[in-house]
XYZ file of C-alpha atoms in Angstrom:
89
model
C 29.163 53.812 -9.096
C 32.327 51.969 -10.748
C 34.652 49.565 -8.304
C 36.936 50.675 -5.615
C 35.127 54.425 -5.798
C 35.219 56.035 -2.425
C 31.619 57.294 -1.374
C 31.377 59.665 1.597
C 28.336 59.968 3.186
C 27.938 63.556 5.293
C 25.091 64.421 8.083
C 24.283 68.047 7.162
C 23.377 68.900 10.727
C 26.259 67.582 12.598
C 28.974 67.672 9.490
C 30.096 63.724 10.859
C 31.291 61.621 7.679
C 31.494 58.122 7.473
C 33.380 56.796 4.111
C 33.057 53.471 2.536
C 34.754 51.955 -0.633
C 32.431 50.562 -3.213
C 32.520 46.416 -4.591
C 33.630 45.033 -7.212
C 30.117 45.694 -8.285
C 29.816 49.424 -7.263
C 27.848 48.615 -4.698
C 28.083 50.155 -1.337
C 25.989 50.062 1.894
C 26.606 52.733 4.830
C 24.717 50.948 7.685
C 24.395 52.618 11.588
C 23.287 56.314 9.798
C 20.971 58.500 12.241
C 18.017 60.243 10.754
C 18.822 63.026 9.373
C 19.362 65.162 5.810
C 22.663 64.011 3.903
C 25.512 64.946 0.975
C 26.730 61.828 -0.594
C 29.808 62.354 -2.562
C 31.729 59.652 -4.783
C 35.048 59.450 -6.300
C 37.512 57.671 -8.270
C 40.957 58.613 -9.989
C 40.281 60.052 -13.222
C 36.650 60.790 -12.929
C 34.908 63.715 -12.335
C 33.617 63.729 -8.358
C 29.938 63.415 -8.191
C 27.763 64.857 -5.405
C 23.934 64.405 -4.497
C 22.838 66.626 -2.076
C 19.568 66.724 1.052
C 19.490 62.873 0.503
C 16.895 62.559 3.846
C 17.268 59.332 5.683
C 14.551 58.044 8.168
C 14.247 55.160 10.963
C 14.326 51.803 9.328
C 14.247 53.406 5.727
C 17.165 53.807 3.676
C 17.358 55.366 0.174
C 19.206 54.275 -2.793
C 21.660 56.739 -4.324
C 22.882 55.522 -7.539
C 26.004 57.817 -8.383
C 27.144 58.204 -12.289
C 30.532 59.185 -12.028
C 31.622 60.683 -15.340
C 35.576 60.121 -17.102
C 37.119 63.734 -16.303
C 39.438 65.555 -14.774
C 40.314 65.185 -11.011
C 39.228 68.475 -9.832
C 35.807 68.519 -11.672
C 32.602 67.972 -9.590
C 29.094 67.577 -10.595
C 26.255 68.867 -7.936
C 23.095 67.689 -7.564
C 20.469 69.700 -5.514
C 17.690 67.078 -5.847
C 17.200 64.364 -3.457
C 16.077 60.849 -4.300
C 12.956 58.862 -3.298
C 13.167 56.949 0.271
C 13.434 53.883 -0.636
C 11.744 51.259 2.522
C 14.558 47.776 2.495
């Protein structure tokens, strides 16, 4: 994820959102989430949204969700169904 993107992190039983903006590094950490199955969705001006979808987060493990956002128009988006490994910090 680039700088200053804005990732939004969705619980896909209860539809609550919590947003955070990405470091200067791309980096971003959404702390406090439940258990649960999520969409994470990222975004900057003048790249295409990206979306990565049933990203399944579990008590004391959190999973890393690296999001390539791609130069494009505004109102493109690019889905993906898959969810990444849990990832144990």
């Amino acid at each position: 994820v680039l700088p200053r993107a804005l990732v939004t992190v969705t619980n896909m039983e209860t539809q609550i959102s919590r947003e955070v903006t990405t470091d200067e590094s791309g980096r971003y950490f959404v702390v406090g989430l439940k258990s649960g199955v999520y969409e994470v969705r990222g975004r900057l001006k003048g790249f295409k949204e990206k979306v990565q979808r049933n990203v399944r987060v579990e008590l004391d493990l959190s999973p890393a969700v690296d999001l390539v956002l791609d130069v494009g128009d505004v109102q493109d988006a690019v889905v993906v169904e898959d969810s990444p490994p849990i990832v144990q910090t």
